[in-house]
């Protein structure tokens, strides 16, 4: 049967109003565009139509389709006349609600969905108030789905949204549909934590209270929440969030639709990475020399304290989790006072990689997360998407489901929720491998000559790996929309530039409508801005402090001591400082050492702007005013009976405000308006000058990157790894390692136990088995952790997560090697007990 | 654990099959035959052999009628309750059977021999009322005939159903 | 009306009653001649043309023209392609496929091979329900015989046509008989029907490849069409609107229930009285379900109707699988309907709301009517709900609606006699069991 | 000198007496109104302070005196403080020209039973009632409150509108009496009270005076269900009390004026003149209370309509008719 | 008669009617003056108020003595003057309850909307109206002061017997419920 050639767009009439949409747009979407919300349960734009709930029935009065049809299942065609208010359709929808309500329990008062429940809305708006079904109600036993998702199966209306998301969109394989007919059950094989790191989305998707948010269970109604749009800070992707807070405490985060970034979904790290804002140990009071004081006094003391120092001896350390305003204020302060350039990244390699990635980005090349879903061949270099930016993994799966090839070139055992082809190399070999691949991809391209000649020499490769790399190269060259993803967390400084260069040249091949994309992963939510701002080197700063060349240090929203592998050295160095001021909202040992502590606000209280890895400027709104959570102010079981104009614990101020006021006290010149400020601070983001971003953000990158065609690549020599030695690498994990979310009580309590990774070959040599407890002799002392052995991992490496529960700081520096044979398993009796256990007592 | 023969049989069956899931029902039948019913252990083993997760196999196992996820007797008596058999006093047969075996529908006799299950029309309507015991049709039934059949089954060893 | 004197069975040509026809018996009766005359000699397109010309309609229940279905496989469609002979046959009252497979397995096999040839399929999957385990074994055994004879495997009869046929045992659910659900079932997915707008199985079925799903009875007619020509086949029918012969199953309150091969369009009265031996002693014809449980009750007034697809359609009924379930005057049709709806409630796949939630509510109402706990408002509600069932996802719920509609259309008075505390006029006025718990139908028995 | 002193003393005595009577009367008029209103509404009214609540006015006064005297933020303080006094004082000043009886002769000297027999007494009365508006307008304006201001504007507009028919309705009286002095007007009614000769003027005067007093159905300036309490929303304590006193004194004054202008003043048989005056004067407040208990509040447009389109033309016509008749009858 | 005359006469009749309309109420009110007052002398005489009168608010208990309030926030949402505040929490046995519950009677207008909104019949208004306080803070009532040890107007109702959640009894054990679904059951 041949189908009619489809028109690009068609005109149809819905409830007497005409609309032009692309042909085959579901009628339900076309109606929504007119502002007509056709009731639905199973339909969801991100999941597509399956016609299971039969709730979106409308009457087709004229055109190619006639009669009562489901508006989600019918694609728009020219000449359709649709009535959503036709009595037949309304009666049917009313009947559907009655059927669904026949077994729905009478528990709205104790249901967390009450108040934003789709079923409640449709039941009430449809006028179903009297129960005609006299039979008994069906019940189900619930399952424990882990710490995040509460299951109350009685309320299920079998829309299949959860299972469709979980299995099809997220690639999860441990939650699905059981049984048949009216006994159909949504759950797991047996109770237990949902394995997918995207499981939280089924809470947003569930149209009733079957799947609800467990952490906020029974705590607030939607109408009582202070809600506002925000941005996720747990990686560089900048996914949209909606924050819901009550009684000065974040209750829950939900995904906020941002079609070009995260779409409808977010990962669980983003969803449950809150709670650091209401930790009991959060600094809330300004302190000078350990004594609590008021804001003005602390600032004055800091300004006074800074005056004696000559400008060159004052240093600032910033963080990539700060908002753009803070970074701009920090940069402005350094510039105006003539202080040393601020330091943003934890080491020189990361700074180099981030800066080279930022330099390779431009508006015509950068790819958004949505672009990942559109690409047909995706090369992932030196990135572990699930660990570093989980939503990227979801986008890769979306691409793979549409038939895209995902090619992963990395040294880690990257676990992806989709089919992917993998090649593993040691990190220092990746540039060489990329070079081989690029040669295959760009063979015979004259304009690529400069680029190709700048590439490092490929390492010695096995014939089959070389062949695979060549094939990959060819596939990239032939692809309609090739896309290169490159991580920075583990990459050599030149690698992102090489990857970006490859993407740029792929874009410039044969025909016009071909495009290519480059998507780097950057450290932190404002990593791009920090990388563009440049800045100093943290190791050099440490040396200068030790040598007395820097005597005053201001640390703004950066946790030096728990992010560095050399905390002892840092602590010693900090003691030499004449002045240490810390402005942060996270508790850290740094605060104890500080002379001046300025408590800052979290993103939930301060809001601010963030620029994600594609240069998209997005705004987080302040959602609630700071203060001790109501629950912590209770007296005799109830809130105190006080009338006060401000809440207790409301002293924290936005870091940018602290810095601006400090600048004022230090006699800085007049300040321009905020946007001019920001634009001036980040010349690499020209789009900032255009002012506030719209709801879904706006790209601020320059359209073309000058000189990005031929990246200047400094050849890096691979470190000498003696035989039978393992290079210790610090890696990210999906849960428990990222700076902010590892302090989120929910994730800290439920993150899987930290493990170390070893390639199967190495494990075999050392005689170590999967799951064994391992004693790793680190320079700073032994470290104990459970071992995982991987087949698909580059040999010669020992991967150690940056998990605060693991005392990885005993590493004492980067580039550490351990002797393979000195690793040994420890017996069961030695296991978790003993003073040297790995697990730190972190709440 | 399934014995090695069964494991080998299953692996052979899956050998060279492009989509192992295709064989999921056959694997479940094999495991069910060995374990008596598809117990949790069998399901986990089956899932592992098929490259599926236990949930994925459970999605199928709980869907189907002839996959037993609860212990059953040696003889599973599927009594047809289709409309034709119903017309021919199937309920009397059913009650008689339950009373004779002292079980309620879905239960297994204490000696582990019989499980009585109602089932949809088994396609033996010309011999209604009918029932199916481990793949073999019995019909038309009368209470007396049911007793005879039970007696025969009790005394004899289970013979596999064979094609005519 | 007696049979034409020259009528001889086509599908049941080799039926023996006690055992299946063997390969040799089948060969002797002209078996596999069609295959020999076709493979390498006729083009696949010609086979499709002949089947189209014969007007062969699908015997699985929908009556879709087989030729058109086969022609629906696009010439440019990718390989491998699949043929999926459907022997799920779980419609209550239907047992013709079992009789057919048991009578002449090779006829079925030959039909499948010819179908595969016509649509250029490489693999066939014989989907069979678990109750027919013995038939599954029979087919497997005979497949080996056919393979040994060179009718299956690679390079059949020396041509470049290769075809493999294997048996897929289902684990038993009515919904697996639905073509798209069956495709899911074979792939090892949950057998929910799938309805993607604009997609046909003949374009994307098993593993996204073209798949032809046909009832075995349909396929078994193909060899005969190819050997004796479409015109001959069409002339077999008793009515101009019919095609060939049909396997009619008769069950219920008749003297000789069974499966009879008769010209398509034989009159209902003839089927019951000429072939099935009339009603059981002491019974009078009251109604019959013409094509299994998912068709509407046909009252006495239609007793003389020719049983083919168009004739029944003209009077608002459906031939379905042509499995007549005959009720006599002593049977409460409401109780029978309850039994049927209970079947549908149990076998719903649980995908869409009207089927999963609506049918139990309907069953509850029916049971309350039977128990005399209902009033006229309930009957009105029942009628509305039954009408709404037609907007369900697949044909399952409309199938369940059919008997209720037949009941309310033709036997409304009988239903009304139950209302307002009166209960079933035919049987024990016991309270119907509450739905949900396992229960047996009570009352209304003959 | 002593004569002058005696005159002064006499004047002070008269003022003291008048004020005492008027203020006590006003206080008990409040009680009477509350009691009567309660009875009109099937209630009992104040009955807690003393038997039948007779100490209620005292208690109220005490309460008002003891309450905090608040001045709203942003109010025009001097005006805010002065306005209530203006309202009360103008009401009380009216009694300066009301004759309570014929002259008494004490120690051989005729003592007129009026505080001041002003030759233009009637004009004095009209002037005072015009000044009384200031208490309302200034109080409302000075309060810095929207409700108060609205009330004040309404009050101003209402007073100005009804001033006209009020004055015009008295013109025939003056024409008949041939004098502006209230003493002379009373004297002119020795034969027959003017109500007989001037029923129309009497009606116009009563309605206009009712409107001037800002009582139901003309209480738009304080319409509590629209404006809280109108111009005195922001007042508390005794300043609020002064407005109250003003209102009730005004009622008594009205009673006296009606008696003087239309009912023959203190004239009457048998009873002493003062008692007659009191009786006549008491009649008017009682009717006002009755009206209050009966009629609903007018709409503002109805209020204006009745003044400009009904009462004023009617009063003018009355003057013409009176003038014509007087000319015709000589 | 001339049309003008008719009009005039009609006008006159209207005027008369209006005038009477103005006067008649005076008669009515005057009549009231001579009718016996209905006042009840409050502190000495006290009326027995009907059970449904809306006075002091209480939190009742279910028949088994548990707090009925499930902290569903409907009363606080319905309250037009926002005088109800609470925080919901989960009890150890999984039951939802209010960890604290506060009604500010200084604000309460005794409209009864909270009672209407309450799905568990926990919050009820009582005929008690005599609880004025000298200091306003004493009008802020906390949960212990609100909670009573009886079921109020509908003592037999127990929300959890109908709700189907596991706070009270296992699934399937509540009013009009089926046995919980067993996905692995043998029966078809």
PDB file of N, CA, C and O in Angstrom, chain A residues 1 50-54 68 73 92 95 98-100 103 132 134-135 138 157-158 160 177 179-182, chain C residues 173 190 195 197 203 345 348-354 356-358 360 364 368 373 378 381 385 388 391-393:
ATOM      1  N   UNK A   1       0.840  -1.196   0.000  1.00  0.00           N
ATOM      2  CA  UNK A   1       0.000   0.000   0.000  1.00  0.00           C
ATOM      3  C   UNK A   1       0.871   1.240   0.000  1.00  0.00           C
ATOM      4  O   UNK A   1       1.770   1.385   0.819  1.00  0.00           O
ATOM      5  N   UNK A  50       0.059   6.369  22.492  1.00  0.00           N
ATOM      6  CA  UNK A  50      -0.178   4.931  22.468  1.00  0.00           C
ATOM      7  C   UNK A  50      -1.663   4.609  22.552  1.00  0.00           C
ATOM      8  O   UNK A  50      -2.063   3.473  22.419  1.00  0.00           O
ATOM      9  N   UNK A  51      -2.466   5.602  22.776  1.00  0.00           N
ATOM     10  CA  UNK A  51      -3.912   5.384  22.753  1.00  0.00           C
ATOM     11  C   UNK A  51      -4.418   4.445  23.823  1.00  0.00           C
ATOM     12  O   UNK A  51      -5.404   3.749  23.607  1.00  0.00           O
ATOM     13  N   UNK A  52      -3.772   4.423  24.978  1.00  0.00           N
ATOM     14  CA  UNK A  52      -4.192   3.460  25.988  1.00  0.00           C
ATOM     15  C   UNK A  52      -5.318   3.982  26.876  1.00  0.00           C
ATOM     16  O   UNK A  52      -6.205   3.237  27.255  1.00  0.00           O
ATOM     17  N   UNK A  53      -5.297   5.275  27.199  1.00  0.00           N
ATOM     18  CA  UNK A  53      -6.250   5.744  28.203  1.00  0.00           C
ATOM     19  C   UNK A  53      -7.609   6.075  27.593  1.00  0.00           C
ATOM     20  O   UNK A  53      -8.597   6.082  28.295  1.00  0.00           O
ATOM     21  N   UNK A  54      -7.637   6.370  26.311  1.00  0.00           N
ATOM     22  CA  UNK A  54      -8.872   6.721  25.584  1.00  0.00           C
ATOM     23  C   UNK A  54      -9.499   8.002  26.135  1.00  0.00           C
ATOM     24  O   UNK A  54     -10.692   8.220  26.013  1.00  0.00           O
ATOM     25  N   UNK A  68     -15.652   9.391  16.166  1.00  0.00           N
ATOM     26  CA  UNK A  68     -14.967   9.554  17.441  1.00  0.00           C
ATOM     27  C   UNK A  68     -13.603   8.882  17.364  1.00  0.00           C
ATOM     28  O   UNK A  68     -13.507   7.686  17.101  1.00  0.00           O
ATOM     29  N   UNK A  73      -3.824   9.790  18.550  1.00  0.00           N
ATOM     30  CA  UNK A  73      -3.453   8.766  17.580  1.00  0.00           C
ATOM     31  C   UNK A  73      -3.642   9.239  16.146  1.00  0.00           C
ATOM     32  O   UNK A  73      -3.246   8.564  15.216  1.00  0.00           O
ATOM     33  N   UNK A  92     -18.221  10.186  26.121  1.00  0.00           N
ATOM     34  CA  UNK A  92     -17.273   9.086  26.168  1.00  0.00           C
ATOM     35  C   UNK A  92     -16.160   9.379  27.167  1.00  0.00           C
ATOM     36  O   UNK A  92     -15.784   8.540  27.980  1.00  0.00           O
ATOM     37  N   UNK A  95     -17.341   8.884  30.527  1.00  0.00           N
ATOM     38  CA  UNK A  95     -17.444   7.454  30.841  1.00  0.00           C
ATOM     39  C   UNK A  95     -16.073   6.889  31.174  1.00  0.00           C
ATOM     40  O   UNK A  95     -15.926   6.079  32.095  1.00  0.00           O
ATOM     41  N   UNK A  98     -15.285   7.748  34.580  1.00  0.00           N
ATOM     42  CA  UNK A  98     -16.076   6.938  35.513  1.00  0.00           C
ATOM     43  C   UNK A  98     -15.470   5.545  35.646  1.00  0.00           C
ATOM     44  O   UNK A  98     -15.379   4.995  36.742  1.00  0.00           O
ATOM     45  N   UNK A  99     -15.040   4.981  34.530  1.00  0.00           N
ATOM     46  CA  UNK A  99     -14.406   3.669  34.587  1.00  0.00           C
ATOM     47  C   UNK A  99     -13.128   3.708  35.417  1.00  0.00           C
ATOM     48  O   UNK A  99     -12.866   2.838  36.233  1.00  0.00           O
ATOM     49  N   UNK A 100     -12.343   4.777  35.178  1.00  0.00           N
ATOM     50  CA  UNK A 100     -11.085   4.857  35.913  1.00  0.00           C
ATOM     51  C   UNK A 100     -11.339   5.047  37.401  1.00  0.00           C
ATOM     52  O   UNK A 100     -10.611   4.532  38.242  1.00  0.00           O
ATOM     53  N   UNK A 103     -12.327   2.034  40.342  1.00  0.00           N
ATOM     54  CA  UNK A 103     -11.420   1.345  41.255  1.00  0.00           C
ATOM     55  C   UNK A 103     -10.455   2.284  41.961  1.00  0.00           C
ATOM     56  O   UNK A 103      -9.576   1.826  42.675  1.00  0.00           O
ATOM     57  N   UNK A 132     -21.572   5.186  40.319  1.00  0.00           N
ATOM     58  CA  UNK A 132     -22.625   4.253  39.918  1.00  0.00           C
ATOM     59  C   UNK A 132     -22.166   2.809  40.075  1.00  0.00           C
ATOM     60  O   UNK A 132     -22.986   1.913  40.237  1.00  0.00           O
ATOM     61  N   UNK A 134     -21.115  -0.292  41.835  1.00  0.00           N
ATOM     62  CA  UNK A 134     -21.373  -0.672  43.221  1.00  0.00           C
ATOM     63  C   UNK A 134     -20.455  -1.788  43.691  1.00  0.00           C
ATOM     64  O   UNK A 134     -20.552  -2.261  44.808  1.00  0.00           O
ATOM     65  N   UNK A 135     -19.603  -2.239  42.805  1.00  0.00           N
ATOM     66  CA  UNK A 135     -18.742  -3.367  43.150  1.00  0.00           C
ATOM     67  C   UNK A 135     -17.598  -2.956  44.058  1.00  0.00           C
ATOM     68  O   UNK A 135     -17.396  -1.780  44.323  1.00  0.00           O
ATOM     69  N   UNK A 138     -10.661  -2.698  43.477  1.00  0.00           N
ATOM     70  CA  UNK A 138      -9.450  -3.507  43.301  1.00  0.00           C
ATOM     71  C   UNK A 138      -8.338  -2.936  44.185  1.00  0.00           C
ATOM     72  O   UNK A 138      -8.233  -1.727  44.363  1.00  0.00           O
ATOM     73  N   UNK A 157      -3.933   4.274  37.260  1.00  0.00           N
ATOM     74  CA  UNK A 157      -4.965   4.244  36.221  1.00  0.00           C
ATOM     75  C   UNK A 157      -4.418   3.628  34.947  1.00  0.00           C
ATOM     76  O   UNK A 157      -4.991   3.774  33.879  1.00  0.00           O
ATOM     77  N   UNK A 158      -3.272   2.980  35.039  1.00  0.00           N
ATOM     78  CA  UNK A 158      -2.737   2.189  33.930  1.00  0.00           C
ATOM     79  C   UNK A 158      -2.575   2.993  32.650  1.00  0.00           C
ATOM     80  O   UNK A 158      -3.036   2.597  31.593  1.00  0.00           O
ATOM     81  N   UNK A 160       0.378   3.628  31.539  1.00  0.00           N
ATOM     82  CA  UNK A 160       1.628   3.071  31.000  1.00  0.00           C
ATOM     83  C   UNK A 160       2.724   4.113  30.813  1.00  0.00           C
ATOM     84  O   UNK A 160       3.747   3.826  30.219  1.00  0.00           O
ATOM     85  N   UNK A 177       5.746  -3.666  33.324  1.00  0.00           N
ATOM     86  CA  UNK A 177       4.337  -4.013  33.431  1.00  0.00           C
ATOM     87  C   UNK A 177       4.218  -5.492  33.741  1.00  0.00           C
ATOM     88  O   UNK A 177       4.770  -6.322  33.022  1.00  0.00           O
ATOM     89  N   UNK A 179       1.609  -8.863  34.849  1.00  0.00           N
ATOM     90  CA  UNK A 179       0.266  -9.400  34.835  1.00  0.00           C
ATOM     91  C   UNK A 179      -0.566  -8.839  33.671  1.00  0.00           C
ATOM     92  O   UNK A 179      -0.024  -8.250  32.749  1.00  0.00           O
ATOM     93  N   UNK A 180      -1.844  -9.038  33.778  1.00  0.00           N
ATOM     94  CA  UNK A 180      -2.700  -8.829  32.607  1.00  0.00           C
ATOM     95  C   UNK A 180      -4.066  -8.344  33.066  1.00  0.00           C
ATOM     96  O   UNK A 180      -4.416  -8.450  34.249  1.00  0.00           O
ATOM     97  N   UNK A 181      -4.788  -7.837  32.107  1.00  0.00           N
ATOM     98  CA  UNK A 181      -6.173  -7.428  32.323  1.00  0.00           C
ATOM     99  C   UNK A 181      -6.275  -6.442  33.479  1.00  0.00           C
ATOM    100  O   UNK A 181      -5.421  -5.586  33.642  1.00  0.00           O
ATOM    101  N   UNK A 182      -7.307  -6.591  34.290  1.00  0.00           N
ATOM    102  CA  UNK A 182      -7.501  -5.615  35.361  1.00  0.00           C
ATOM    103  C   UNK A 182      -6.515  -5.805  36.488  1.00  0.00           C
ATOM    104  O   UNK A 182      -6.492  -5.028  37.430  1.00  0.00           O
TER     105      UNK A 182
ATOM    106  N   UNK C 173      -3.136 -16.839  25.751  1.00  0.00           N
ATOM    107  CA  UNK C 173      -3.974 -15.681  26.041  1.00  0.00           C
ATOM    108  C   UNK C 173      -4.755 -15.385  24.781  1.00  0.00           C
ATOM    109  O   UNK C 173      -4.195 -15.377  23.679  1.00  0.00           O
ATOM    110  N   UNK C 190       5.578  -8.228  25.518  1.00  0.00           N
ATOM    111  CA  UNK C 190       4.235  -8.404  26.047  1.00  0.00           C
ATOM    112  C   UNK C 190       3.231  -8.311  24.900  1.00  0.00           C
ATOM    113  O   UNK C 190       3.262  -7.358  24.134  1.00  0.00           O
ATOM    114  N   UNK C 195      -1.088  -0.387  17.570  1.00  0.00           N
ATOM    115  CA  UNK C 195      -1.762   0.298  16.485  1.00  0.00           C
ATOM    116  C   UNK C 195      -1.037   1.602  16.267  1.00  0.00           C
ATOM    117  O   UNK C 195      -1.284   2.568  16.957  1.00  0.00           O
ATOM    118  N   UNK C 197      -0.392   4.733  13.889  1.00  0.00           N
ATOM    119  CA  UNK C 197      -1.146   5.312  12.777  1.00  0.00           C
ATOM    120  C   UNK C 197      -0.440   5.045  11.450  1.00  0.00           C
ATOM    121  O   UNK C 197       0.750   5.286  11.300  1.00  0.00           O
ATOM    122  N   UNK C 203       3.894  -4.123   6.164  1.00  0.00           N
ATOM    123  CA  UNK C 203       5.040  -3.246   5.917  1.00  0.00           C
ATOM    124  C   UNK C 203       6.069  -3.383   7.029  1.00  0.00           C
ATOM    125  O   UNK C 203       7.262  -3.425   6.789  1.00  0.00           O
ATOM    126  N   UNK C 345     -13.389 -10.214  30.365  1.00  0.00           N
ATOM    127  CA  UNK C 345     -12.767  -9.509  31.486  1.00  0.00           C
ATOM    128  C   UNK C 345     -11.428 -10.148  31.809  1.00  0.00           C
ATOM    129  O   UNK C 345     -10.422  -9.478  32.015  1.00  0.00           O
ATOM    130  N   UNK C 348      -8.684  -9.703  28.753  1.00  0.00           N
ATOM    131  CA  UNK C 348      -8.248  -8.380  28.302  1.00  0.00           C
ATOM    132  C   UNK C 348      -6.760  -8.230  28.572  1.00  0.00           C
ATOM    133  O   UNK C 348      -6.260  -8.677  29.594  1.00  0.00           O
ATOM    134  N   UNK C 349      -6.062  -7.600  27.650  1.00  0.00           N
ATOM    135  CA  UNK C 349      -4.620  -7.467  27.868  1.00  0.00           C
ATOM    136  C   UNK C 349      -4.316  -6.355  28.846  1.00  0.00           C
ATOM    137  O   UNK C 349      -3.204  -6.220  29.309  1.00  0.00           O
ATOM    138  N   UNK C 350      -5.303  -5.526  29.154  1.00  0.00           N
ATOM    139  CA  UNK C 350      -5.071  -4.476  30.146  1.00  0.00           C
ATOM    140  C   UNK C 350      -4.510  -3.202  29.557  1.00  0.00           C
ATOM    141  O   UNK C 350      -4.012  -2.357  30.275  1.00  0.00           O
ATOM    142  N   UNK C 351      -4.581  -3.069  28.253  1.00  0.00           N
ATOM    143  CA  UNK C 351      -3.959  -1.900  27.643  1.00  0.00           C
ATOM    144  C   UNK C 351      -4.853  -0.663  27.745  1.00  0.00           C
ATOM    145  O   UNK C 351      -4.434   0.362  28.246  1.00  0.00           O
ATOM    146  N   UNK C 352      -6.081  -0.753  27.276  1.00  0.00           N
ATOM    147  CA  UNK C 352      -6.879   0.473  27.232  1.00  0.00           C
ATOM    148  C   UNK C 352      -8.011   0.441  28.269  1.00  0.00           C
ATOM    149  O   UNK C 352      -8.438  -0.613  28.719  1.00  0.00           O
ATOM    150  N   UNK C 353      -8.457   1.630  28.607  1.00  0.00           N
ATOM    151  CA  UNK C 353      -9.406   1.789  29.704  1.00  0.00           C
ATOM    152  C   UNK C 353     -10.750   1.084  29.477  1.00  0.00           C
ATOM    153  O   UNK C 353     -11.225   0.383  30.373  1.00  0.00           O
ATOM    154  N   UNK C 354     -11.389   1.238  28.320  1.00  0.00           N
ATOM    155  CA  UNK C 354     -12.720   0.631  28.171  1.00  0.00           C
ATOM    156  C   UNK C 354     -12.666  -0.879  28.411  1.00  0.00           C
ATOM    157  O   UNK C 354     -13.573  -1.445  29.024  1.00  0.00           O
ATOM    158  N   UNK C 356     -10.076  -2.714  30.004  1.00  0.00           N
ATOM    159  CA  UNK C 356      -9.549  -3.124  31.301  1.00  0.00           C
ATOM    160  C   UNK C 356     -10.503  -2.761  32.437  1.00  0.00           C
ATOM    161  O   UNK C 356     -10.749  -3.554  33.334  1.00  0.00           O
ATOM    162  N   UNK C 357     -11.024  -1.518  32.395  1.00  0.00           N
ATOM    163  CA  UNK C 357     -11.860  -1.052  33.498  1.00  0.00           C
ATOM    164  C   UNK C 357     -13.348  -1.147  33.157  1.00  0.00           C
ATOM    165  O   UNK C 357     -14.172  -1.384  34.031  1.00  0.00           O
ATOM    166  N   UNK C 358     -13.656  -0.925  31.874  1.00  0.00           N
ATOM    167  CA  UNK C 358     -15.052  -0.894  31.488  1.00  0.00           C
ATOM    168  C   UNK C 358     -15.695  -2.264  31.562  1.00  0.00           C
ATOM    169  O   UNK C 358     -16.815  -2.409  32.086  1.00  0.00           O
ATOM    170  N   UNK C 360     -15.079  -4.964  33.453  1.00  0.00           N
ATOM    171  CA  UNK C 360     -15.485  -5.404  34.793  1.00  0.00           C
ATOM    172  C   UNK C 360     -16.710  -4.666  35.320  1.00  0.00           C
ATOM    173  O   UNK C 360     -17.543  -5.264  36.002  1.00  0.00           O
ATOM    174  N   UNK C 364     -20.157  -6.375  36.317  1.00  0.00           N
ATOM    175  CA  UNK C 364     -20.801  -6.139  37.605  1.00  0.00           C
ATOM    176  C   UNK C 364     -22.284  -5.829  37.414  1.00  0.00           C
ATOM    177  O   UNK C 364     -23.144  -6.366  38.117  1.00  0.00           O
ATOM    178  N   UNK C 368     -25.500  -8.010  38.495  1.00  0.00           N
ATOM    179  CA  UNK C 368     -26.552  -7.452  39.345  1.00  0.00           C
ATOM    180  C   UNK C 368     -27.920  -7.610  38.691  1.00  0.00           C
ATOM    181  O   UNK C 368     -28.911  -7.851  39.376  1.00  0.00           O
ATOM    182  N   UNK C 373     -30.716  -7.343  41.248  1.00  0.00           N
ATOM    183  CA  UNK C 373     -30.368  -6.171  42.075  1.00  0.00           C
ATOM    184  C   UNK C 373     -30.368  -4.888  41.278  1.00  0.00           C
ATOM    185  O   UNK C 373     -29.910  -3.870  41.776  1.00  0.00           O
ATOM    186  N   UNK C 378     -29.902   1.011  35.382  1.00  0.00           N
ATOM    187  CA  UNK C 378     -28.693   0.221  35.181  1.00  0.00           C
ATOM    188  C   UNK C 378     -28.644  -0.336  33.769  1.00  0.00           C
ATOM    189  O   UNK C 378     -27.581  -0.409  33.159  1.00  0.00           O
ATOM    190  N   UNK C 381     -27.575   2.388  31.564  1.00  0.00           N
ATOM    191  CA  UNK C 381     -26.136   2.625  31.714  1.00  0.00           C
ATOM    192  C   UNK C 381     -25.344   1.524  31.001  1.00  0.00           C
ATOM    193  O   UNK C 381     -24.364   1.783  30.309  1.00  0.00           O
ATOM    194  N   UNK C 385     -22.588   2.050  28.128  1.00  0.00           N
ATOM    195  CA  UNK C 385     -21.219   1.546  28.254  1.00  0.00           C
ATOM    196  C   UNK C 385     -20.892   0.592  27.118  1.00  0.00           C
ATOM    197  O   UNK C 385     -19.789   0.598  26.578  1.00  0.00           O
ATOM    198  N   UNK C 388     -19.987   2.516  24.246  1.00  0.00           N
ATOM    199  CA  UNK C 388     -18.666   3.151  24.386  1.00  0.00           C
ATOM    200  C   UNK C 388     -17.527   2.160  24.147  1.00  0.00           C
ATOM    201  O   UNK C 388     -16.423   2.569  23.814  1.00  0.00           O
ATOM    202  N   UNK C 391     -15.111   2.280  21.193  1.00  0.00           N
ATOM    203  CA  UNK C 391     -14.012   3.222  21.053  1.00  0.00           C
ATOM    204  C   UNK C 391     -12.766   2.733  21.766  1.00  0.00           C
ATOM    205  O   UNK C 391     -11.914   3.523  22.140  1.00  0.00           O
ATOM    206  N   UNK C 392     -12.670   1.444  21.945  1.00  0.00           N
ATOM    207  CA  UNK C 392     -11.491   0.898  22.604  1.00  0.00           C
ATOM    208  C   UNK C 392     -10.343   0.805  21.610  1.00  0.00           C
ATOM    209  O   UNK C 392     -10.480   1.134  20.437  1.00  0.00           O
ATOM    210  N   UNK C 393      -9.209   0.354  22.128  1.00  0.00           N
ATOM    211  CA  UNK C 393      -7.981   0.373  21.333  1.00  0.00           C
ATOM    212  C   UNK C 393      -8.019  -0.631  20.185  1.00  0.00           C
ATOM    213  O   UNK C 393      -7.708  -0.321  19.061  1.00  0.00           O
TER     214      UNK C 393
END
